[in-house]
mmCIF file of C-alpha atoms in Angstrom:
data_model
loop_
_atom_site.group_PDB
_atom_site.id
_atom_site.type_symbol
_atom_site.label_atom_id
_atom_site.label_comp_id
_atom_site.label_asym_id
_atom_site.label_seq_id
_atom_site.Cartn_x
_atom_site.Cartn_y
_atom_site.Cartn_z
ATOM 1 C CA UNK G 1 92.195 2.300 42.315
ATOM 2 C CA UNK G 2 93.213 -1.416 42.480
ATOM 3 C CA UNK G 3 95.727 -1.077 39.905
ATOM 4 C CA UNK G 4 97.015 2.099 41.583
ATOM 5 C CA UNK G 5 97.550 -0.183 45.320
ATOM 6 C CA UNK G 6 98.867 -3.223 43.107
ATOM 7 C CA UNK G 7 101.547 -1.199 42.185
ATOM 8 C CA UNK G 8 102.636 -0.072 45.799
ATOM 9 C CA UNK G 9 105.319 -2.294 47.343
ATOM 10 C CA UNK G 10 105.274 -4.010 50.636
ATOM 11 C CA UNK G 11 107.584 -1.264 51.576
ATOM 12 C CA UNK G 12 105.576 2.210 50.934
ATOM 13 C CA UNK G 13 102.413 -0.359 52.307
ATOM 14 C CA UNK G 14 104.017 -1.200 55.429
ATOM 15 C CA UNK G 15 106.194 2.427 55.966
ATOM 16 C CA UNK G 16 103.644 4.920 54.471
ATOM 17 C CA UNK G 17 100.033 3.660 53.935
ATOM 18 C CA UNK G 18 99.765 1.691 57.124
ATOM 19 C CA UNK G 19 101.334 4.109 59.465
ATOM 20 C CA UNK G 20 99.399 6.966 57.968
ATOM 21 C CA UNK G 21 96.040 5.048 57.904
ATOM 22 C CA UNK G 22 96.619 4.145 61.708
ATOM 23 C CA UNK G 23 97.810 7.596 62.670
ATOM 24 C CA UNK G 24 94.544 9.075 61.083
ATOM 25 C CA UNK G 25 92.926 6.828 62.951
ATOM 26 C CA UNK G 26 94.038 7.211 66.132
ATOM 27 C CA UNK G 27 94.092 10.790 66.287
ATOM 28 C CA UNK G 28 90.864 10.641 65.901
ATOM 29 C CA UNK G 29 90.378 8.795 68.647
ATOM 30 C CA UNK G 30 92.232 10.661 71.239
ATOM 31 C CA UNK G 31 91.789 13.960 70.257
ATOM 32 C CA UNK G 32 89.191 16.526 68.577
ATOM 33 C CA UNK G 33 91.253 16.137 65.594
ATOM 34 C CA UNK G 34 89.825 14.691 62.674
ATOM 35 C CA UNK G 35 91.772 13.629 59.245
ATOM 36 C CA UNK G 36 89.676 11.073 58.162
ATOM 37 C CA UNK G 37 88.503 11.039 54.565
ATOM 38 C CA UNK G 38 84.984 9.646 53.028
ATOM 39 C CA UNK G 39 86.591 10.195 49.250
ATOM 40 C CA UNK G 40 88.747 6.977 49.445
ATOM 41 C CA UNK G 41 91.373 8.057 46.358
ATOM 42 C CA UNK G 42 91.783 11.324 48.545
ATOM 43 C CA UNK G 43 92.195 9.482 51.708
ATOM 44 C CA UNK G 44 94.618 6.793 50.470
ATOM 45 C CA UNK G 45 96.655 9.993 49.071
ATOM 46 C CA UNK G 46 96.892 11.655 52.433
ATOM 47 C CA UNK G 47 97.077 8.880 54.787
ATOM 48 C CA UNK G 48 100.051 7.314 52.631
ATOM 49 C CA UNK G 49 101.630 11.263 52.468
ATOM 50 C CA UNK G 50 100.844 11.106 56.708
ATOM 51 C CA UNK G 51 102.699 8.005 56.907
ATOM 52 C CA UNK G 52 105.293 9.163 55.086
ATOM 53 C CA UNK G 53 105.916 12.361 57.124
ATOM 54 C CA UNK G 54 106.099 9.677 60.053
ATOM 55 C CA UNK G 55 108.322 7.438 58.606
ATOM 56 C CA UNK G 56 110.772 11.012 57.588
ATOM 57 C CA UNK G 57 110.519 11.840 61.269
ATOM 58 C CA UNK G 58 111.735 7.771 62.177
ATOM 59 C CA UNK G 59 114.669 8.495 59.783
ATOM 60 C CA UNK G 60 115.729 12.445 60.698
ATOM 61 C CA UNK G 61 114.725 12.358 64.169
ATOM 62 C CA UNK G 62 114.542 9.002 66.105
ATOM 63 C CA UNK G 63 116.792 6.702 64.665
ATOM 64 C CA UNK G 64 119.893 9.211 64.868
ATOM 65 C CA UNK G 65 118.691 10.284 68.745
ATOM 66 C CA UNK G 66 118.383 6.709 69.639
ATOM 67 C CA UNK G 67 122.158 6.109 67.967
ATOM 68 C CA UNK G 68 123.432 9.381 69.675
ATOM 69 C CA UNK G 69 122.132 7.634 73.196
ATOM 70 C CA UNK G 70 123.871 4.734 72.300
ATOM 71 C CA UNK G 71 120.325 2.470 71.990
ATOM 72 C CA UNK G 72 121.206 1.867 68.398
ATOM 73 C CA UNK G 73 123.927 0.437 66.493
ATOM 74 C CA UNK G 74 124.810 0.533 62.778
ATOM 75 C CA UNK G 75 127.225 -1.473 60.832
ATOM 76 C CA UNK G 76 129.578 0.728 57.642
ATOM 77 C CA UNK G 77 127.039 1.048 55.061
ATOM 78 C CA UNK G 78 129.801 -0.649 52.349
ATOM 79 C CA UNK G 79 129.464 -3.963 55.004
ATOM 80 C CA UNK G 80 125.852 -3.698 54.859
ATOM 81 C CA UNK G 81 125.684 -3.428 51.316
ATOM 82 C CA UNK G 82 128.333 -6.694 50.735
ATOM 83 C CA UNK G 83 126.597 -8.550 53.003
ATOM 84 C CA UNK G 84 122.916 -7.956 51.681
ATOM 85 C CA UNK G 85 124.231 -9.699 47.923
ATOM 86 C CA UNK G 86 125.355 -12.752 50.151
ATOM 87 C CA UNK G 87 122.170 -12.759 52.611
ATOM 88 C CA UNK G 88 119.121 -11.776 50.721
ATOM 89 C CA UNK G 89 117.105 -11.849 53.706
ATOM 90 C CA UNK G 90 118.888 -8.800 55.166
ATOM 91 C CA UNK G 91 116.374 -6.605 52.716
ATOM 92 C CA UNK G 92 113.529 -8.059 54.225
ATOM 93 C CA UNK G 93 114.843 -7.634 57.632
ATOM 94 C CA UNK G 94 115.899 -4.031 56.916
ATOM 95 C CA UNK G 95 112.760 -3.410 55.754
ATOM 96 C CA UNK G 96 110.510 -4.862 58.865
ATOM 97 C CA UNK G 97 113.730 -2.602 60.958
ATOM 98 C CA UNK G 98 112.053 0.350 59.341
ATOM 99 C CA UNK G 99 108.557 -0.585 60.035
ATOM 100 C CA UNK G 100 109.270 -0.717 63.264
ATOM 101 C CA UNK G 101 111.219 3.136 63.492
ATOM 102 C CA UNK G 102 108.252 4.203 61.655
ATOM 103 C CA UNK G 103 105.549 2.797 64.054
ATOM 104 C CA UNK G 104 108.305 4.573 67.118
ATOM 105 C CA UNK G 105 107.846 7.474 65.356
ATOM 106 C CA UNK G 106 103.778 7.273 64.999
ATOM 107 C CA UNK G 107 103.558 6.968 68.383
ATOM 108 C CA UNK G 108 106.021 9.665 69.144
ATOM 109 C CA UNK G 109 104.083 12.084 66.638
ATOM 110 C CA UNK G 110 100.510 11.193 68.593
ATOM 111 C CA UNK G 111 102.484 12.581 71.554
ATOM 112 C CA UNK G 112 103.701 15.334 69.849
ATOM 113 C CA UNK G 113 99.712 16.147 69.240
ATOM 114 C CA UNK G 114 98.793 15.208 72.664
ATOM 115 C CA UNK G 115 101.270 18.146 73.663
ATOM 116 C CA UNK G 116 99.980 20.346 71.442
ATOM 117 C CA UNK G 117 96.325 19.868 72.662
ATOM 118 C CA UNK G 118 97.020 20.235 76.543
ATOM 119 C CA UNK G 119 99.908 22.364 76.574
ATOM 120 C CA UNK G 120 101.035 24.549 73.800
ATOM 121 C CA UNK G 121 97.262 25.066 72.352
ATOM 122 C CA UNK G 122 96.902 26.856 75.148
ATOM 123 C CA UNK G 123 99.916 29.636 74.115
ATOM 124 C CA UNK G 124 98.990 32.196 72.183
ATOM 125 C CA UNK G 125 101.898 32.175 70.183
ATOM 126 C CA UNK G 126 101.303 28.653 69.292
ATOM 127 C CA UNK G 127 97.803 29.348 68.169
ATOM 128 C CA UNK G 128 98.676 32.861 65.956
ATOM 129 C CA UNK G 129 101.595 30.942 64.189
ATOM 130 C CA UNK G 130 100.951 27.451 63.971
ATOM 131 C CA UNK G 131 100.761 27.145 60.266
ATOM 132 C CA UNK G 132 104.173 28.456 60.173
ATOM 133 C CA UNK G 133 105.550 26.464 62.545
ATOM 134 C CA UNK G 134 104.389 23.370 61.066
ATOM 135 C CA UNK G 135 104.925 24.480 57.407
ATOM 136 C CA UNK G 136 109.030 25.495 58.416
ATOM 137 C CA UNK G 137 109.661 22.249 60.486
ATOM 138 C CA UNK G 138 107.988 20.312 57.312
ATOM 139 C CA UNK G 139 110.641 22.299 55.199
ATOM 140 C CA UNK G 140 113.590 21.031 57.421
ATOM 141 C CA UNK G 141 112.230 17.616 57.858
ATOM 142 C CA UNK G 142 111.769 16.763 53.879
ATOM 143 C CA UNK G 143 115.615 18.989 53.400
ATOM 144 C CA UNK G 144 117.420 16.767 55.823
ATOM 145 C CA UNK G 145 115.414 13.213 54.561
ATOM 146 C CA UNK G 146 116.784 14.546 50.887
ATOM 147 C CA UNK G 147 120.344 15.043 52.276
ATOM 148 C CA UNK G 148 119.720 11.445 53.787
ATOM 149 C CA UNK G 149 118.726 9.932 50.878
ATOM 150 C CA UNK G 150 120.789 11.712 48.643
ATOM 151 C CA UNK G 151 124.353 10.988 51.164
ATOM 152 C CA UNK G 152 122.769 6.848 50.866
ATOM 153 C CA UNK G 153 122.849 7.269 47.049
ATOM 154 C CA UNK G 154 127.029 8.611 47.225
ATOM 155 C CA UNK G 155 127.145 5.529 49.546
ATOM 156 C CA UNK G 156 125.940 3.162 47.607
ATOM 157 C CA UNK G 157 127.704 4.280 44.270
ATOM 158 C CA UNK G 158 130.744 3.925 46.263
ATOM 159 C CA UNK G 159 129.962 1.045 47.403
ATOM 160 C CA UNK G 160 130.155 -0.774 43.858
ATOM 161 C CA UNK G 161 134.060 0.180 43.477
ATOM 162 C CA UNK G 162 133.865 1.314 40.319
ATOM 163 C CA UNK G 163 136.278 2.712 39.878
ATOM 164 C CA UNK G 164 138.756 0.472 41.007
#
């Protein structure tokens, strides 16, 4: 087990394991929902798979709402890029950026429960198809984080100018 959270960077700690771990926590706390886990290996599994659910809902959902609103600004990805090799503290600041989305996006999936317990519980539909619901918006969540990931991959490769 220590070697196991030895090998997890400050990244997947602070964007995956803490969020999920809080999350879990919290839920508990204001609602009848419980996802707490006594076997430790099992719970640091599902509270770092939680968080990172949370953080894919930070990167799908809220960061490109809150740039459609106009709250949020990006710079060209190429810029970024150039300008991390010359500032190395742009990582870490990038990377405490993301902690931050992720704990927006926490917050905004305990109101998302908080809904479902007052207001759609209540729907019958809700209730019958739930587990479908949740398993197709997981689909399209993890499908559009791949595309993501996949379109900041093509970025970065072109990026390097290779071939020029």
């Amino acid at each position: 087990m220590k070697e196991l959270l030895e090998k997890l960077s400050s990244y997947n700690i602070f964007n995956y394991l803490l969020p999920g771990t809080v999350f879990v926590v919290l839920l508990e706390r204001i609602s009848n929902h419980n996802l707490l886990q006594k076997d430790i290996l099992v719970g640091v599994f599902l509270y770092y798979f939680i968080g990172l659910v949370i953080s894919r809902i930070g990167s799908v959902i809220i960061e490109p709402f809150l740039k459609w609103i106009g709250f949020l600004k990006f710079t060209e990805y190429p810029k970024f890029i150039a300008a991390s090799k010359i500032d190395t503290k742009i990582d870490l600041f990038n990377e405490v950026n993301n902690m931050y989305r992720t704990i927006v996006s926490l917050f905004f999936a305990l109101g998302l429960v908080m809904i479902y317990d007052a207001y759609l519980l209540n729907i019958s539909f809700f209730k019958e198809y739930i587990k479908a619901i949740f398993f197709v918006l997981s689909l399209l969540l993890f499908v559009f984080s791949y595309r993501k990931q996949t379109n900041y991959i093509i970025k970065r490769v072109e990026s390097t100018n290779i071939d020029k």
